[in-house]
Amino acid sequence: MTPADAELLPAGIAGLVGLSLAVAVLATAWTRQAHRIGLLGALAVTAWVLGLSALFLNAGPDSETAATRVALGGWDAPLGLMLQLDGLSMTLLVLTAVVGLATSLYSLGYVHDRIERRQFWPLWLWLWAGLNMLLLSGDAFNLYITLEVVSLSAVALVALTGTAAAVSGAMRYLLVNILGSLSFLMGVVLLFGEHGVLDLVLLEARTEAGPAERMAAVLMTAGLMLKAALFPLHVWLAPAHGSAPAPVSAVLSGLVVTGSFYLILRLWMGVFAPLATPTFGILVGLLGVGALVWGSLQALRAGRLKSIVAYSTVAQFGYLLVAFPLMLVDPDAWRVVVFFAVVHALAKASVFLAAGTLQHAAGHDRLADLGDVLRGRPRTVFALGLAGVSLMGLPFTGGFIAKYLLLEAGLGTVLAGSVFGVLWVLAIAGGGLLAAAYVLRMVAPSFQRGRADAGEASSPWMDWVPLGLATVAALAGLAGTLTLNTLALTPGAP
Amino acid sequence: MSGLAETVVHALTPGLLYPTGGATLFALGLYGLIRRHHLVLRILALNIMGSGVFMVLLGVAARGEGPPDPVAQALTLTGIVVAVSATAFALGLVVHLTRLTGHAVMLPGPPDDDAAMADTSRGEHHADGGPDAPPSDEDPPS
Amino acid sequence: MIANALTGVLLLAGLVFFAAGTAGLLRFPDVYSRLHALTKADNVGLGLVVLGLMFQASGPADILKLLLIWLLVLAAGTTAAHMVAQRTWTHGEFESDR
Amino acid sequence: MNGLLVLFDLVLLAGIVGVAWRCLASTDLFRAAVLFVTFGLLLALAWVRLEAPDIALAEAAIGAGITGALLLVTLERLRSIMAERRSGRPHTPPPDPTGPHALLRALHDPPPERRTFIPALTFALVVGALLVTTLWHQPPSMGLEPVVDAHMDASGVDHPVTAVLLNFRAYDTFLELAIVLIALLGAWSLGRHDLIPARPAPGPILPGTLRLLVPVAIVTGVYVLWAGSHAPGGAFQAGAILGAAGILLVLARPRQLPMAPGVPLRLGITAGVAVFLLVGLYGLAAGHGFLGYDRAWAYPLIILIEVAATLSIALTLVALFVAGRPAGDDA
């Protein structure tokens, strides 16, 4: 690494926050041009994130011991607020940029109404900025504020279609989000009362396994589980994700849920690390198995295309929970978990985008009456299938590599003599089969004989973006080593 | 006996009284949130929970000797403004939902999300909701 | 010393008016008599409290601020009472008033 | 004297918890809203007792005042929607207050069902008891007061809370402004605004009082804003006071809202975040860090940010009260 890189990195981090905020503010003020500002902003933010990742990887060796931290306003912790960047947040920033850019391009075609466009773009850009800030935040209270930025803009986006189903889904989503935030905030207050600091690194240094930490861990984890729709706190997810506009569903299932999960992981790897015990891991793992089974069964009986996809998010997040007990045995398993979350986010976003195109073409998304359009739109169905294959974890896709690594970690647990290891392995393998079943349910009508009808014409963006993103998801396996190596640059990782 | 008396005196300092009151408000709001169905009441319950959090924060900050912690006060101020923003948006959603469905309750249990849903990416947009949205109160809550 | 005693007496007198107003609000049968009890007692009560606090003020600026508070509450209270009465006159009593 | 204070604390806390309980237990929503405003005012008293006058100001103006106004106008909207729906269908029988349709009554929530009583009570008791136990075992922590105190010279202002809000933790405050803005964007995305259901009060009393009160409110708002640099006060409290004045003006003429043109209004609501962000980016470029100030310029820059923030907050609060985006915004 060169000294110039090391100097540029902090400025690049603060600049990313500034840039994504500037785009959002500009689109809010000059709403007539919001879609143009949004497109240019999406390109600029993506380019910035990619540049930052190159810089970060160059500066790599230093980052193994400590995250790159930036003091905002020149005030160091504990007085001021710190931004921090490490391998984990860098990986998810890149994921956010890729999905965000794809969603922006797709929205150019999907949100074409002049009035709706003016409402959509500012909110979406605030959501994106909020996600970037969430991933870069290094302060417990600031995390609460960024969570609120993300959830308020996400709720507003869900309600955007204005139908009764969407508004009712948004209402439920909002109440759940506020409850989750308050629970999180109560945890932050307990930690602040105990240690008198809010900075995550300082908190980590002072934490031991005391009663206040335990209570804070319970409150913050429960709040985040509500927001991440982790089983059994998931009931709000399907109505909200299933009735939102397609690009919004893609972002919610791909990024927003992943953001809350990131925070759980970050807290348990840092501040709450002394509290993690094998019993706790097994408990979480059992929840994961429950999520896998329940979500898959719901996806198998849901009648609407987007409902299937929404329930499959509940199921797929079960994997992330199953991985917790594996992490306690195999310290490296967490990287596999994050890689799995990345692949899932890419695949899930493209499935939702493809479903949006089909829904647009057919005018509805009832699976039973969707056959004609499925036969008439081979390109979109191919995108759906390709992303679905990645979700199932068939060989040569990103999903395959992620699941293979998970299975490997699971077998390691079995070898380590854990009785539950067998259950984890069974769950990981069985979940793939269930995923195959509901993915096939979605694309099966296109293989049946019948009338083919392309339905309502749609813009080229809506045809090609899902395919492109699905390809990225399928090829993500190629970037597996790079991702895992980037993730290794996370301090405090076991 | 003196041990008990000391405990009581200790418990009566603001640094413990107010956090206890805040915890009570938090639990009370949680209870109301679970039991009441009308959305306005649920929003009030969440607000009361939030006030409980702020009371714990300020109470804890008043524990030490000397002037109270300005950081805790700044955080509370931020929290209050966030709470009122979320409340205003939530109340807007309640009015909109009532206009669309004719009721402002969130019934327990998962909603019927398999109900047919019109596509919204084409044709006229419902972003304005309003009176032209189809009335759907034919399904009274059970 | 005398100032403190005066403050105490005036505050107590003000509280008596507040108590009377509150009792009237709770016990009187209809909106008009409740308004009557509430506003009159509260205006006088607040006036006495403000007067009492003036003896504790550190300078003329504080006295003026206290006076301003009383005047503003008088104006706001009068308007609010007028609007409540008017609404009751044209629309009848609220469900929750009965 | 200490005993009296303890008595005061106990009575105040019992009052706060009692009012909150009555609010959540009431079946009449209007009563619940009024009790919630009372709750907010009692909280303000508690904040004064905890030596937090800034929070008390904010709670009274924002927590009780603005939230109260929002609640009442929401109830009035719900009432008028239900009245419209009923009058639109002359043949529908009036809802039976005890039947399953009781849920449909706009401003009434039936008492909760018995079956949720035990689980809800158990859950709340467990959470509350765990919290109280945890809090009682916490040692008194130092907090950040000494650190803030040590850096006050460099902050550009004399009031610690303002120094934290606009200098040491300016990023949080910026995002707080953004959240107010996002809430408005969300409310606007729900649709165009419709008439406020309140009827204009006949007679000269309300307009006359407003002619008296609004200038006083403006002076008070500006004073609170200016005072924020050395005493309790600041942009949020000032914005709430000015916003309340704006809401009163709207209420006085609910039928003749000025048709705010789109562009100036948009600029007005974004002014706070825009100015804040520009100053922050300038700080980044000039080497003071993102959202940092040159020490000599800290005071004027903070005042500049606060003025813009006050304007935006006041406008946004009024717009949130009106709800729905103005017609001019779609032009």
Tab-separated table of N, CA, C and O in Angstrom, chain D residues 5-79:
chain	number	residue	atom	x	y	z
D	5	LEU	N	-38.906	16.916	48.130
D	5	LEU	CA	-38.556	16.635	46.741
D	5	LEU	C	-38.874	15.190	46.372
D	5	LEU	O	-39.399	14.919	45.291
D	6	VAL	N	-38.542	14.279	47.295
D	6	VAL	CA	-38.851	12.870	47.041
D	6	VAL	C	-40.351	12.701	46.872
D	6	VAL	O	-40.826	12.000	45.956
D	7	LEU	N	-41.119	13.375	47.757
D	7	LEU	CA	-42.574	13.295	47.655
D	7	LEU	C	-43.028	13.810	46.294
D	7	LEU	O	-43.870	13.200	45.609
D	8	PHE	N	-42.435	14.949	45.869
D	8	PHE	CA	-42.781	15.518	44.567
D	8	PHE	C	-42.493	14.511	43.445
D	8	PHE	O	-43.331	14.273	42.580
D	9	ASP	N	-41.292	13.888	43.509
D	9	ASP	CA	-40.935	12.898	42.492
D	9	ASP	C	-41.954	11.774	42.448
D	9	ASP	O	-42.416	11.373	41.372
D	10	LEU	N	-42.290	11.277	43.632
D	10	LEU	CA	-43.207	10.126	43.677
D	10	LEU	C	-44.568	10.501	43.108
D	10	LEU	O	-45.144	9.775	42.290
D	11	VAL	N	-45.092	11.681	43.523
D	11	VAL	CA	-46.405	12.104	43.036
D	11	VAL	C	-46.361	12.311	41.521
D	11	VAL	O	-47.249	11.871	40.778
D	12	LEU	N	-45.297	12.950	41.056
D	12	LEU	CA	-45.185	13.230	39.621
D	12	LEU	C	-45.147	11.927	38.826
D	12	LEU	O	-45.862	11.745	37.830
D	13	LEU	N	-44.301	10.978	39.285
D	13	LEU	CA	-44.182	9.717	38.542
D	13	LEU	C	-45.490	8.947	38.575
D	13	LEU	O	-45.918	8.388	37.547
D	14	ALA	N	-46.143	8.943	39.745
D	14	ALA	CA	-47.437	8.254	39.820
D	14	ALA	C	-48.414	8.908	38.853
D	14	ALA	O	-49.169	8.219	38.147
D	15	GLY	N	-48.389	10.253	38.785
D	15	GLY	CA	-49.277	10.949	37.846
D	15	GLY	C	-48.967	10.586	36.414
D	15	GLY	O	-49.877	10.303	35.619
D	16	ILE	N	-47.695	10.559	36.058
D	16	ILE	CA	-47.319	10.254	34.675
D	16	ILE	C	-47.771	8.846	34.290
D	16	ILE	O	-48.414	8.635	33.269
D	17	VAL	N	-47.442	7.884	35.159
D	17	VAL	CA	-47.819	6.503	34.850
D	17	VAL	C	-49.339	6.361	34.829
D	17	VAL	O	-49.911	5.710	33.942
D	18	GLY	N	-50.006	7.022	35.786
D	18	GLY	CA	-51.468	6.932	35.825
D	18	GLY	C	-52.108	7.512	34.578
D	18	GLY	O	-53.013	6.904	33.994
D	19	VAL	N	-51.644	8.680	34.143
D	19	VAL	CA	-52.227	9.296	32.948
D	19	VAL	C	-51.962	8.415	31.723
D	19	VAL	O	-52.844	8.205	30.882
D	20	ALA	N	-50.735	7.860	31.645
D	20	ALA	CA	-50.433	6.977	30.511
D	20	ALA	C	-51.366	5.771	30.526
D	20	ALA	O	-51.874	5.340	29.482
D	21	TRP	N	-51.611	5.233	31.704
D	21	TRP	CA	-52.497	4.077	31.825
D	21	TRP	C	-53.906	4.435	31.368
D	21	TRP	O	-54.527	3.725	30.567
D	22	ARG	N	-54.418	5.589	31.889
D	22	ARG	CA	-55.779	5.993	31.506
D	22	ARG	C	-55.864	6.214	29.996
D	22	ARG	O	-56.868	5.910	29.368
D	23	CYS	N	-54.794	6.773	29.432
D	23	CYS	CA	-54.786	7.060	27.999
D	23	CYS	C	-54.906	5.755	27.211
D	23	CYS	O	-55.724	5.632	26.303
D	24	LEU	N	-54.111	4.768	27.586
D	24	LEU	CA	-54.110	3.510	26.819
D	24	LEU	C	-55.336	2.657	27.124
D	24	LEU	O	-55.656	1.752	26.364
D	25	ALA	N	-56.003	2.937	28.251
D	25	ALA	CA	-57.152	2.111	28.596
D	25	ALA	C	-58.454	2.704	28.082
D	25	ALA	O	-59.493	2.072	28.196
D	26	SER	N	-58.408	3.933	27.534
D	26	SER	CA	-59.683	4.571	27.218
D	26	SER	C	-60.247	4.027	25.910
D	26	SER	O	-59.509	3.689	24.983
D	27	THR	N	-61.574	3.914	25.868
D	27	THR	CA	-62.226	3.424	24.655
D	27	THR	C	-62.553	4.583	23.721
D	27	THR	O	-62.843	4.370	22.555
D	28	ASP	N	-62.545	5.794	24.264
D	28	ASP	CA	-62.850	6.972	23.459
D	28	ASP	C	-61.527	7.596	23.008
D	28	ASP	O	-60.702	7.962	23.831
D	29	LEU	N	-61.343	7.691	21.693
D	29	LEU	CA	-60.051	8.155	21.195
D	29	LEU	C	-59.801	9.615	21.518
D	29	LEU	O	-58.663	10.029	21.728
D	30	PHE	N	-60.866	10.423	21.542
D	30	PHE	CA	-60.692	11.832	21.858
D	30	PHE	C	-60.115	11.978	23.268
D	30	PHE	O	-59.162	12.719	23.504
D	31	ARG	N	-60.700	11.210	24.178
D	31	ARG	CA	-60.200	11.224	25.555
D	31	ARG	C	-58.735	10.789	25.581
D	31	ARG	O	-57.897	11.393	26.261
D	32	ALA	N	-58.410	9.751	24.800
D	32	ALA	CA	-57.027	9.260	24.779
D	32	ALA	C	-56.084	10.351	24.292
D	32	ALA	O	-55.000	10.545	24.862
D	33	ALA	N	-56.503	11.095	23.264
D	33	ALA	CA	-55.635	12.145	22.727
D	33	ALA	C	-55.402	13.228	23.772
D	33	ALA	O	-54.269	13.694	23.970
D	34	VAL	N	-56.479	13.642	24.452
D	34	VAL	CA	-56.334	14.703	25.456
D	34	VAL	C	-55.440	14.218	26.594
D	34	VAL	O	-54.556	14.939	27.068
D	35	LEU	N	-55.625	12.957	26.995
D	35	LEU	CA	-54.785	12.426	28.064
D	35	LEU	C	-53.332	12.349	27.618
D	35	LEU	O	-52.416	12.550	28.424
D	36	PHE	N	-53.116	12.077	26.337
D	36	PHE	CA	-51.734	12.004	25.858
D	36	PHE	C	-51.061	13.373	25.930
D	36	PHE	O	-49.877	13.478	26.274
D	37	VAL	N	-51.816	14.429	25.596
D	37	VAL	CA	-51.250	15.778	25.714
D	37	VAL	C	-50.908	16.060	27.179
D	37	VAL	O	-49.838	16.604	27.498
D	38	THR	N	-51.813	15.685	28.080
D	38	THR	CA	-51.544	15.856	29.510
D	38	THR	C	-50.271	15.113	29.901
D	38	THR	O	-49.410	15.626	30.635
D	39	PHE	N	-50.147	13.894	29.386
D	39	PHE	CA	-48.961	13.077	29.634
D	39	PHE	C	-47.703	13.833	29.220
D	39	PHE	O	-46.717	13.896	29.970
D	40	GLY	N	-47.751	14.454	28.036
D	40	GLY	CA	-46.592	15.192	27.550
D	40	GLY	C	-46.231	16.361	28.472
D	40	GLY	O	-45.052	16.608	28.742
D	41	LEU	N	-47.265	17.069	28.954
D	41	LEU	CA	-46.980	18.208	29.823
D	41	LEU	C	-46.375	17.752	31.147
D	41	LEU	O	-45.448	18.376	31.674
D	42	LEU	N	-46.889	16.641	31.688
D	42	LEU	CA	-46.309	16.119	32.931
D	42	LEU	C	-44.870	15.683	32.709
D	42	LEU	O	-44.006	15.869	33.570
D	43	LEU	N	-44.611	15.093	31.523
D	43	LEU	CA	-43.233	14.698	31.210
D	43	LEU	C	-42.326	15.916	31.222
D	43	LEU	O	-41.195	15.862	31.738
D	44	ALA	N	-42.811	17.023	30.643
D	44	ALA	CA	-41.993	18.240	30.613
D	44	ALA	C	-41.589	18.634	32.034
D	44	ALA	O	-40.442	19.033	32.286
D	45	LEU	N	-42.522	18.468	32.965
D	45	LEU	CA	-42.222	18.767	34.365
D	45	LEU	C	-41.118	17.838	34.884
D	45	LEU	O	-40.186	18.266	35.584
D	46	ALA	N	-41.227	16.558	34.501
D	46	ALA	CA	-40.201	15.597	34.932
D	46	ALA	C	-38.841	15.981	34.371
D	46	ALA	O	-37.823	15.874	35.054
D	47	TRP	N	-38.811	16.448	33.124
D	47	TRP	CA	-37.516	16.820	32.534
D	47	TRP	C	-36.925	18.017	33.272
D	47	TRP	O	-35.715	18.103	33.457
D	48	VAL	N	-37.785	18.959	33.695
D	48	VAL	CA	-37.269	20.079	34.477
D	48	VAL	C	-36.643	19.563	35.767
D	48	VAL	O	-35.548	19.962	36.168
D	49	ARG	N	-37.319	18.615	36.387
D	49	ARG	CA	-36.812	18.044	37.633
D	49	ARG	C	-35.473	17.340	37.407
D	49	ARG	O	-34.605	17.327	38.287
D	50	LEU	N	-35.281	16.767	36.223
D	50	LEU	CA	-34.018	16.094	35.924
D	50	LEU	C	-32.987	17.061	35.349
D	50	LEU	O	-32.018	16.646	34.713
D	51	GLU	N	-33.197	18.349	35.557
D	51	GLU	CA	-32.267	19.396	35.116
D	51	GLU	C	-32.035	19.360	33.613
D	51	GLU	O	-30.918	19.486	33.138
D	52	ALA	N	-33.107	19.155	32.858
D	52	ALA	CA	-32.987	19.143	31.409
D	52	ALA	C	-33.986	20.139	30.808
D	52	ALA	O	-34.974	19.747	30.211
D	53	PRO	N	-33.740	21.450	30.998
D	53	PRO	CA	-34.712	22.439	30.517
D	53	PRO	C	-34.877	22.406	28.992
D	53	PRO	O	-35.978	22.674	28.489
D	54	ASP	N	-33.804	22.066	28.263
D	54	ASP	CA	-33.930	21.990	26.799
D	54	ASP	C	-34.978	20.956	26.412
D	54	ASP	O	-35.825	21.181	25.543
D	55	ILE	N	-34.889	19.796	27.074
D	55	ILE	CA	-35.807	18.716	26.746
D	55	ILE	C	-37.217	19.102	27.159
D	55	ILE	O	-38.191	18.785	26.465
D	56	ALA	N	-37.323	19.796	28.308
D	56	ALA	CA	-38.647	20.204	28.764
D	56	ALA	C	-39.305	21.129	27.744
D	56	ALA	O	-40.475	20.964	27.394
D	57	LEU	N	-38.512	22.094	27.241
D	57	LEU	CA	-39.027	22.994	26.204
D	57	LEU	C	-39.491	22.198	24.990
D	57	LEU	O	-40.584	22.401	24.465
D	58	ALA	N	-38.624	21.278	24.547
D	58	ALA	CA	-38.949	20.510	23.351
D	58	ALA	C	-40.158	19.630	23.586
D	58	ALA	O	-41.029	19.495	22.719
D	59	GLU	N	-40.235	19.019	24.765
D	59	GLU	CA	-41.359	18.122	25.045
D	59	GLU	C	-42.668	18.893	25.035
D	59	GLU	O	-43.663	18.447	24.454
D	60	ALA	N	-42.648	20.093	25.695
D	60	ALA	CA	-43.887	20.868	25.756
D	60	ALA	C	-44.295	21.329	24.359
D	60	ALA	O	-45.468	21.260	23.985
D	61	ALA	N	-43.306	21.786	23.569
D	61	ALA	CA	-43.655	22.339	22.259
D	61	ALA	C	-43.917	21.232	21.239
D	61	ALA	O	-44.893	21.288	20.496
D	62	ILE	N	-43.047	20.227	21.205
D	62	ILE	CA	-43.150	19.194	20.174
D	62	ILE	C	-43.966	18.015	20.680
D	62	ILE	O	-44.981	17.630	20.094
D	63	GLY	N	-43.509	17.421	21.822
D	63	GLY	CA	-44.143	16.208	22.304
D	63	GLY	C	-45.606	16.405	22.636
D	63	GLY	O	-46.461	15.604	22.257
D	64	ALA	N	-45.910	17.495	23.363
D	64	ALA	CA	-47.308	17.716	23.739
D	64	ALA	C	-48.020	18.579	22.701
D	64	ALA	O	-49.088	18.215	22.215
D	65	GLY	N	-47.420	19.707	22.325
D	65	GLY	CA	-48.120	20.668	21.468
D	65	GLY	C	-48.364	20.153	20.065
D	65	GLY	O	-49.510	19.934	19.651
D	66	ILE	N	-47.273	19.932	19.324
D	66	ILE	CA	-47.427	19.544	17.913
D	66	ILE	C	-48.078	18.163	17.797
D	66	ILE	O	-48.997	17.960	17.001
D	67	THR	N	-47.612	17.205	18.615
D	67	THR	CA	-48.222	15.880	18.543
D	67	THR	C	-49.706	15.955	18.871
D	67	THR	O	-50.531	15.285	18.231
D	68	GLY	N	-50.057	16.776	19.873
D	68	GLY	CA	-51.468	16.933	20.218
D	68	GLY	C	-52.273	17.458	19.054
D	68	GLY	O	-53.352	16.932	18.735
D	69	ALA	N	-51.749	18.498	18.399
D	69	ALA	CA	-52.459	19.057	17.249
D	69	ALA	C	-52.609	18.005	16.156
D	69	ALA	O	-53.688	17.858	15.548
D	70	LEU	N	-51.543	17.246	15.913
D	70	LEU	CA	-51.604	16.203	14.885
D	70	LEU	C	-52.654	15.149	15.242
D	70	LEU	O	-53.434	14.707	14.387
D	71	LEU	N	-52.681	14.761	16.518
D	71	LEU	CA	-53.651	13.745	16.938
D	71	LEU	C	-55.074	14.242	16.743
D	71	LEU	O	-55.929	13.533	16.199
D	72	LEU	N	-55.326	15.490	17.179
D	72	LEU	CA	-56.698	15.992	17.111
D	72	LEU	C	-57.150	16.135	15.662
D	72	LEU	O	-58.284	15.781	15.313
D	73	VAL	N	-56.272	16.623	14.792
D	73	VAL	CA	-56.705	16.786	13.399
D	73	VAL	C	-56.895	15.409	12.761
D	73	VAL	O	-57.793	15.214	11.936
D	74	THR	N	-56.095	14.425	13.180
D	74	THR	CA	-56.289	13.070	12.661
D	74	THR	C	-57.656	12.527	13.063
D	74	THR	O	-58.390	11.969	12.233
D	75	LEU	N	-58.021	12.722	14.328
D	75	LEU	CA	-59.325	12.233	14.782
D	75	LEU	C	-60.444	12.914	14.011
D	75	LEU	O	-61.429	12.283	13.606
D	76	GLU	N	-60.278	14.225	13.786
D	76	GLU	CA	-61.315	14.942	13.053
D	76	GLU	C	-61.409	14.392	11.619
D	76	GLU	O	-62.501	14.264	11.056
D	77	ARG	N	-60.275	14.064	11.027
D	77	ARG	CA	-60.286	13.487	9.676
D	77	ARG	C	-60.986	12.138	9.682
D	77	ARG	O	-61.797	11.835	8.808
D	78	LEU	N	-60.659	11.303	10.669
D	78	LEU	CA	-61.297	9.982	10.733
D	78	LEU	C	-62.805	10.144	10.869
D	78	LEU	O	-63.585	9.462	10.211
D	79	ARG	N	-63.217	11.101	11.715
D	79	ARG	CA	-64.647	11.309	11.925
D	79	ARG	C	-65.319	11.702	10.616
D	79	ARG	O	-66.376	11.163	10.262
